[in-house]
Amino acid sequence: MPEVTFTVDGKKLRAPAGTLLIDACRKAGIEIPAFCYYPGLSLQAACRMCVVRQEKVPKLQTACTTTVAEGQVFITESPEIAQARKATIQLLLGNHPLDCPVCDAGGECELQDMTFKYGAGESLYAEAKHHRDEQQWSPAVFYDRPRCILCYRCVRMCGEGMDVWALGVSGRGADSLIVPNQPNQLDCEQCGMCIDVCPVGALTSGSYRYKTRPWEMTHVSTVCTHCADGCTVTLGVRQTSDGSEIVRADNRDKNGINGDFLCAKGRFGFDFVESPDRLRQPLVRSNGRLEPASWEHAIRLAASKLKEIRDTRGGAAIGVIGSNRTTNEENYLLQKFARTVLHTNNIDHERSTDYAALARALAGQSGKTASLRDIASACAILLIGGNPTDEHPLLAWLLRTNVRLNRARLYIANAKPIKLTRQAKDALKIKSGDYNDLPASLDAGRSAFAKAIRAEGSLLVIFGEEMRGEAVEKLVAWGVKRGNVRFACLGDHSNSRGAADMGLLPDLLPGYVPVAAPGAFSEYPNLPATPGKSLPQMIEAAGKGELGALLVVGADPVATRKLDPTLFNSTFLVVQDLFLTETAALADVVFPAASLYEKSGTVTNTFGDLQLLRKGADRAGVKPDFEILVRLAGGIIDDIKTLVPFGQRGVTGDLGQSRGAQAGEADRHAIWLEANGLEPKLSPFDPLAILDEIERLVPGYPLDRINLFAGNDVHTKLSSPGYVPVAELAGSGLIAPAHDTLFTSGRLGRWSEALKQLAQHQAKELVETAAD
Amino acid sequence: MSPKSKKEKSKSAPVFSAELAARFDALVEKYPVKRSALIPMLLYAQDEAGYLSDAVVAEVARRIGITELEVRDVASYYSMLRFKPAGRYNIQVCTNISCMLRGAYEVSERFQEELGIGPQGVTPDGLFSLEEVECIGACCWAPAVQVNYDFHDEIRPDHVLGILSGYRGKIRPAEKDPAKEPAKGTPPHA
Ligand code: SF4
Ligand code: SF4
Ligand code: SF4
Ligand code: FES
Ligand code: FES
């Protein structure tokens, strides 16, 4: 569209012809009030708040439906317009309760703000108000009709945005009300997007309503801990007597790739943090029972035992299992700790997809990986396998949005029918064993599907765990030959990608550098040169009594692999976790770990986008895995600087920027360090010291720090030119995907009451609907 | 969780008669998009079934390819579409301004007395039901009353008995339970 020039309030503005006036004004910093308009959703023009005066047009016009054209002249604020808006508000307030002090939305309500601005503070309607009782539609969603201003944002968000169509408008005129799809019940995805877009307090959230006032919270922007898409989420945090608690999760600043989107897990599934089942102090086994112990005692015990086993039986007798939800710095530190302190390559994690195969296939290529932002704007996308609606809600949202707003062409190849097929231009049903042959059939096939794929100029290929090892090789080779292709590989959890990227693998160092590659990570002291044991091999060794010690960080192999509880009888088992998991219950020493919402650092989503975490909640008694590892190492080696290069040249100090609500902590920490004669500006517990090392040593992680620390996502380069791994294809048999639903989250979801309730509600809805 | 695909009823007991189904098939062809057939379809279905039962709503949703919720949204907007059974003859008394000024309430009260039911009631034999409705576009001849698709204008309370007996006379003596027979009236689109 060609640019046009038009005038708003005497200012000359330029925008592509056809842009909505309201958007053009907002871009230029001219705020036009709007209740029914919501960017990205269809136009409603129901509220009349956005009226403006257009020259030579007899009546006031709605800015949300007026498109700009050359030479137009608009006035957006004048006594006439203020009067019109005031009258609109007076009508809305006719039956609206004027009880903002006790309304859940008070303080962040668009109607309240507009009433404040235009001064229509009284209700002119003298009759008794038309009262209706509040309704609870699901554990997540409550509706209070008298507060509803019938802007239809919720209806459009649920239908167009979520493609669920669970909300409607019933009746007409003053009797209209928003209705759910079942009698007074919502049978839906429970994402809470409708609550989020509601400009007033009509839709409220089961997890947050009437808990606090918005101004009593500190708002901390961090990254969701659940699936591997990495939504930014704003935690509403409130001080408590022993730290600070999370009262709400939403997307207040809309600054991430997810814009305003969050799924049920991101929005409601934070309550595991406050679970009474959280571990609050270290546990040490004595006389066969796990008993509370001091940090000093537990650390000393675990460290000395690990050291003793290393020194007597060698590093090969020790195993380490890492986590899909700890930070990149923690993962990097864990493998460095395993390799340089425990002298073992026996390190692995629960793999959910074959990132290593993609890295290997892309060796020597550059610019072949897709970020989430690419997916939001790509013209043509091929989605192979998986069910993003359940497993990658943000990806599904971006695909829907891209199809709806940009007419992107989505092609789906899947063995099962999935909900996203509704958005697809074409869908290919394949047999579940046939994923491997897909590239060949796309090349040779005469189906309309194959032809359409071949005809696409550029293509973005997204695949999940169905493609492993050789299949990934073939797919990438096909794509590279075809040209103009970028790839994304779908894993399960918030830092599954980071776990693989940071080398929680027995045969691969960080950046997928083979352990045996000459000169690899040459600055690591004592790096064992042969690949170590994979997770199943470690379990096997434990069964044979050959595993002297096992350190498990944020994983629960006993539960996921259904292991015999006697398996670790002859293994010294150390576990770091949030809860007393089935594995932790068997341990000799258990350390209470901080969750992702209680620490700073970085995580990498499954698309390779790196994001900064900010510490939100704080809980007495728990410590970040980073700190636990450093303290363990401190009990084994003398010079901790060989592990964490703090206080060395080229290292950036954290003066609190990364700690969000807890900014003061860094200062307090600095004072403590100085008092103890330590380096005052940096501590060994500062993950940023390790981020420096990651940036220096890990291929594909040269970071755009300005953007990262400004809170933006930064794409890492799996396929950076200098990076040529030569690993064997191994490990595709070790992949155990979680196949999460909208309300499960690997081993973590079970600790969230909110998610359990939503799952129960939906299970009940499904039974009832089926019985109809 | 995918309302568009859910609740597909088993096709064991057809909700629509063969005639109605055929009429529907012809109707959807007339519009560029199927959903435009929604309102006429609801009217015909109501004529046949007497009201918009859950089964009718589900069937219409299925045939048009929209959710039941969307069907209900539209239907609840129109006062002539109803979700509860009405009498075989549904008497709608307009009580908007013109009719009210010319004695609509007296007419309505007279109907209530004669039928022994309240303003939204149905007679026990299911023959008559009574409703007060908004303007039915016959203001020039106020007060106006609509019985199914028949209009009666310039009604005075003393016309009420005559109107009622007129409809009673239409019932064939053989019919025992008129409620079983759906309201037919004289559909304007016939
Ligand atoms: S919670 Fe989500 S899916 Fe459910 S009604 Fe609201 S927007 Fe729709
Ligand atoms: S519930 Fe909220 S979002 Fe929905 S129509 Fe009412 S005011 Fe608008
Ligand atoms: S889509 Fe994934 S990252 Fe985003 S809120 Fe949901 S679980 Fe969290
Ligand atoms: S925002 Fe324009 S009419 Fe509501
Ligand atoms: S007011 Fe009764 S028909 Fe118009």
PDB file of C-alpha atoms in Angstrom, chain A residues 323-447:
ATOM      1  CA  SER A 323      16.929 -30.883  33.923  1.00  0.00           C
ATOM      2  CA  ASN A 324      14.706 -29.547  31.154  1.00  0.00           C
ATOM      3  CA  ARG A 325      13.719 -26.580  33.295  1.00  0.00           C
ATOM      4  CA  THR A 326      16.920 -25.172  34.730  1.00  0.00           C
ATOM      5  CA  THR A 327      18.670 -22.173  33.178  1.00  0.00           C
ATOM      6  CA  ASN A 328      21.335 -22.313  30.494  1.00  0.00           C
ATOM      7  CA  GLU A 329      23.896 -21.154  33.047  1.00  0.00           C
ATOM      8  CA  GLU A 330      22.895 -23.940  35.410  1.00  0.00           C
ATOM      9  CA  ASN A 331      22.963 -26.532  32.657  1.00  0.00           C
ATOM     10  CA  TYR A 332      26.319 -25.339  31.435  1.00  0.00           C
ATOM     11  CA  LEU A 333      27.644 -25.302  34.968  1.00  0.00           C
ATOM     12  CA  LEU A 334      26.257 -28.774  35.626  1.00  0.00           C
ATOM     13  CA  GLN A 335      28.052 -30.343  32.676  1.00  0.00           C
ATOM     14  CA  LYS A 336      31.236 -28.449  33.469  1.00  0.00           C
ATOM     15  CA  PHE A 337      30.947 -29.626  37.062  1.00  0.00           C
ATOM     16  CA  ALA A 338      30.423 -33.220  35.883  1.00  0.00           C
ATOM     17  CA  ARG A 339      33.265 -33.129  33.406  1.00  0.00           C
ATOM     18  CA  THR A 340      35.891 -31.067  35.196  1.00  0.00           C
ATOM     19  CA  VAL A 341      35.102 -31.637  38.866  1.00  0.00           C
ATOM     20  CA  LEU A 342      33.650 -35.158  38.888  1.00  0.00           C
ATOM     21  CA  HIS A 343      35.743 -36.186  35.847  1.00  0.00           C
ATOM     22  CA  THR A 344      32.902 -37.942  34.107  1.00  0.00           C
ATOM     23  CA  ASN A 345      31.060 -37.736  30.800  1.00  0.00           C
ATOM     24  CA  ASN A 346      28.205 -39.734  32.327  1.00  0.00           C
ATOM     25  CA  ILE A 347      25.751 -36.898  31.914  1.00  0.00           C
ATOM     26  CA  ASP A 348      22.349 -36.833  30.262  1.00  0.00           C
ATOM     27  CA  HIS A 349      18.841 -35.463  30.608  1.00  0.00           C
ATOM     28  CA  GLU A 350      15.341 -36.611  29.678  1.00  0.00           C
ATOM     29  CA  ARG A 351      15.364 -35.885  25.958  1.00  0.00           C
ATOM     30  CA  SER A 352      12.097 -34.938  24.349  1.00  0.00           C
ATOM     31  CA  THR A 353      13.242 -34.448  20.761  1.00  0.00           C
ATOM     32  CA  ASP A 354      16.370 -34.877  18.661  1.00  0.00           C
ATOM     33  CA  TYR A 355      18.019 -31.449  18.724  1.00  0.00           C
ATOM     34  CA  ALA A 356      21.423 -33.076  18.260  1.00  0.00           C
ATOM     35  CA  ALA A 357      20.341 -34.557  14.944  1.00  0.00           C
ATOM     36  CA  LEU A 358      19.232 -31.133  13.702  1.00  0.00           C
ATOM     37  CA  ALA A 359      22.516 -29.591  14.827  1.00  0.00           C
ATOM     38  CA  ARG A 360      24.444 -32.299  13.059  1.00  0.00           C
ATOM     39  CA  ALA A 361      22.389 -32.038   9.884  1.00  0.00           C
ATOM     40  CA  LEU A 362      22.802 -28.272   9.763  1.00  0.00           C
ATOM     41  CA  ALA A 363      26.563 -28.299  10.339  1.00  0.00           C
ATOM     42  CA  GLY A 364      28.263 -25.789   8.091  1.00  0.00           C
ATOM     43  CA  GLN A 365      25.002 -24.153   7.038  1.00  0.00           C
ATOM     44  CA  SER A 366      24.025 -20.731   8.183  1.00  0.00           C
ATOM     45  CA  GLY A 367      20.707 -18.972   8.571  1.00  0.00           C
ATOM     46  CA  LYS A 368      18.730 -22.188   8.353  1.00  0.00           C
ATOM     47  CA  THR A 369      16.962 -22.103  11.715  1.00  0.00           C
ATOM     48  CA  ALA A 370      13.678 -20.311  12.262  1.00  0.00           C
ATOM     49  CA  SER A 371      12.934 -18.193  15.297  1.00  0.00           C
ATOM     50  CA  LEU A 372       9.409 -17.855  16.653  1.00  0.00           C
ATOM     51  CA  ARG A 373       9.298 -14.404  15.116  1.00  0.00           C
ATOM     52  CA  ASP A 374       9.911 -15.946  11.705  1.00  0.00           C
ATOM     53  CA  ILE A 375       6.937 -18.216  12.259  1.00  0.00           C
ATOM     54  CA  ALA A 376       4.731 -15.238  12.993  1.00  0.00           C
ATOM     55  CA  SER A 377       5.497 -13.763   9.593  1.00  0.00           C
ATOM     56  CA  ALA A 378       6.392 -16.636   7.247  1.00  0.00           C
ATOM     57  CA  CYS A 379       4.401 -16.926   4.017  1.00  0.00           C
ATOM     58  CA  ALA A 380       4.409 -20.711   3.874  1.00  0.00           C
ATOM     59  CA  ILE A 381       4.805 -23.206   6.677  1.00  0.00           C
ATOM     60  CA  LEU A 382       4.994 -26.985   6.641  1.00  0.00           C
ATOM     61  CA  LEU A 383       4.080 -28.512   9.997  1.00  0.00           C
ATOM     62  CA  ILE A 384       5.117 -32.139  10.347  1.00  0.00           C
ATOM     63  CA  GLY A 385       3.641 -34.189  13.187  1.00  0.00           C
ATOM     64  CA  GLY A 386       2.843 -32.990  16.690  1.00  0.00           C
ATOM     65  CA  ASN A 387      -0.216 -31.193  17.981  1.00  0.00           C
ATOM     66  CA  PRO A 388       0.800 -27.613  18.724  1.00  0.00           C
ATOM     67  CA  THR A 389      -2.635 -26.690  20.104  1.00  0.00           C
ATOM     68  CA  ASP A 390      -1.890 -28.901  23.101  1.00  0.00           C
ATOM     69  CA  GLU A 391       1.879 -29.132  23.186  1.00  0.00           C
ATOM     70  CA  HIS A 392       2.906 -25.696  21.887  1.00  0.00           C
ATOM     71  CA  PRO A 393       0.016 -23.330  22.512  1.00  0.00           C
ATOM     72  CA  LEU A 394       1.971 -20.235  21.523  1.00  0.00           C
ATOM     73  CA  LEU A 395       3.126 -21.789  18.266  1.00  0.00           C
ATOM     74  CA  ALA A 396      -0.496 -22.716  17.514  1.00  0.00           C
ATOM     75  CA  TRP A 397      -1.581 -19.153  18.309  1.00  0.00           C
ATOM     76  CA  LEU A 398       1.071 -17.672  16.017  1.00  0.00           C
ATOM     77  CA  LEU A 399       0.175 -20.048  13.198  1.00  0.00           C
ATOM     78  CA  ARG A 400      -3.526 -19.176  13.515  1.00  0.00           C
ATOM     79  CA  THR A 401      -2.751 -15.479  13.669  1.00  0.00           C
ATOM     80  CA  ASN A 402      -0.419 -15.602  10.698  1.00  0.00           C
ATOM     81  CA  VAL A 403      -3.026 -17.425   8.635  1.00  0.00           C
ATOM     82  CA  ARG A 404      -5.834 -15.106   9.728  1.00  0.00           C
ATOM     83  CA  LEU A 405      -4.106 -11.759   9.417  1.00  0.00           C
ATOM     84  CA  ASN A 406      -1.462 -12.389   6.760  1.00  0.00           C
ATOM     85  CA  ARG A 407      -3.062 -15.227   4.814  1.00  0.00           C
ATOM     86  CA  ALA A 408      -0.040 -17.414   5.393  1.00  0.00           C
ATOM     87  CA  ARG A 409      -0.272 -20.842   3.796  1.00  0.00           C
ATOM     88  CA  LEU A 410      -0.111 -23.617   6.352  1.00  0.00           C
ATOM     89  CA  TYR A 411       0.501 -27.201   5.218  1.00  0.00           C
ATOM     90  CA  ILE A 412       0.041 -30.003   7.703  1.00  0.00           C
ATOM     91  CA  ALA A 413       1.453 -33.509   7.414  1.00  0.00           C
ATOM     92  CA  ASN A 414       0.248 -35.591  10.326  1.00  0.00           C
ATOM     93  CA  ALA A 415      -0.786 -39.109  11.166  1.00  0.00           C
ATOM     94  CA  LYS A 416      -3.638 -37.770  13.294  1.00  0.00           C
ATOM     95  CA  PRO A 417      -6.231 -35.097  12.605  1.00  0.00           C
ATOM     96  CA  ILE A 418      -5.273 -32.031  14.648  1.00  0.00           C
ATOM     97  CA  LYS A 419      -7.228 -28.877  15.406  1.00  0.00           C
ATOM     98  CA  LEU A 420      -4.872 -26.672  13.372  1.00  0.00           C
ATOM     99  CA  THR A 421      -6.089 -28.442  10.237  1.00  0.00           C
ATOM    100  CA  ARG A 422      -8.911 -25.889  10.278  1.00  0.00           C
ATOM    101  CA  GLN A 423      -6.344 -23.229   9.419  1.00  0.00           C
ATOM    102  CA  ALA A 424      -4.447 -25.355   6.926  1.00  0.00           C
ATOM    103  CA  LYS A 425      -4.428 -24.695   3.219  1.00  0.00           C
ATOM    104  CA  ASP A 426      -3.909 -28.393   2.738  1.00  0.00           C
ATOM    105  CA  ALA A 427      -3.406 -31.368   5.012  1.00  0.00           C
ATOM    106  CA  LEU A 428      -1.721 -34.658   4.229  1.00  0.00           C
ATOM    107  CA  LYS A 429      -2.643 -37.689   6.262  1.00  0.00           C
ATOM    108  CA  ILE A 430       0.330 -39.954   6.618  1.00  0.00           C
ATOM    109  CA  LYS A 431       0.767 -43.296   8.316  1.00  0.00           C
ATOM    110  CA  SER A 432       2.555 -42.956  11.617  1.00  0.00           C
ATOM    111  CA  GLY A 433       5.552 -44.962  10.408  1.00  0.00           C
ATOM    112  CA  ASP A 434       5.877 -42.932   7.247  1.00  0.00           C
ATOM    113  CA  TYR A 435       7.298 -39.682   8.567  1.00  0.00           C
ATOM    114  CA  ASN A 436      10.752 -40.751   7.396  1.00  0.00           C
ATOM    115  CA  ASP A 437       9.655 -40.999   3.793  1.00  0.00           C
ATOM    116  CA  LEU A 438       7.938 -37.619   3.738  1.00  0.00           C
ATOM    117  CA  PRO A 439      10.774 -35.713   1.999  1.00  0.00           C
ATOM    118  CA  ALA A 440      10.959 -38.287  -0.776  1.00  0.00           C
ATOM    119  CA  SER A 441       7.217 -38.279  -1.292  1.00  0.00           C
ATOM    120  CA  LEU A 442       7.162 -34.463  -1.389  1.00  0.00           C
ATOM    121  CA  ASP A 443       9.813 -34.526  -4.093  1.00  0.00           C
ATOM    122  CA  ALA A 444       8.222 -37.157  -6.234  1.00  0.00           C
ATOM    123  CA  GLY A 445       4.571 -37.016  -5.216  1.00  0.00           C
ATOM    124  CA  ARG A 446       1.895 -36.025  -7.659  1.00  0.00           C
ATOM    125  CA  SER A 447      -0.595 -35.097  -4.959  1.00  0.00           C
TER     126      SER A 447
END
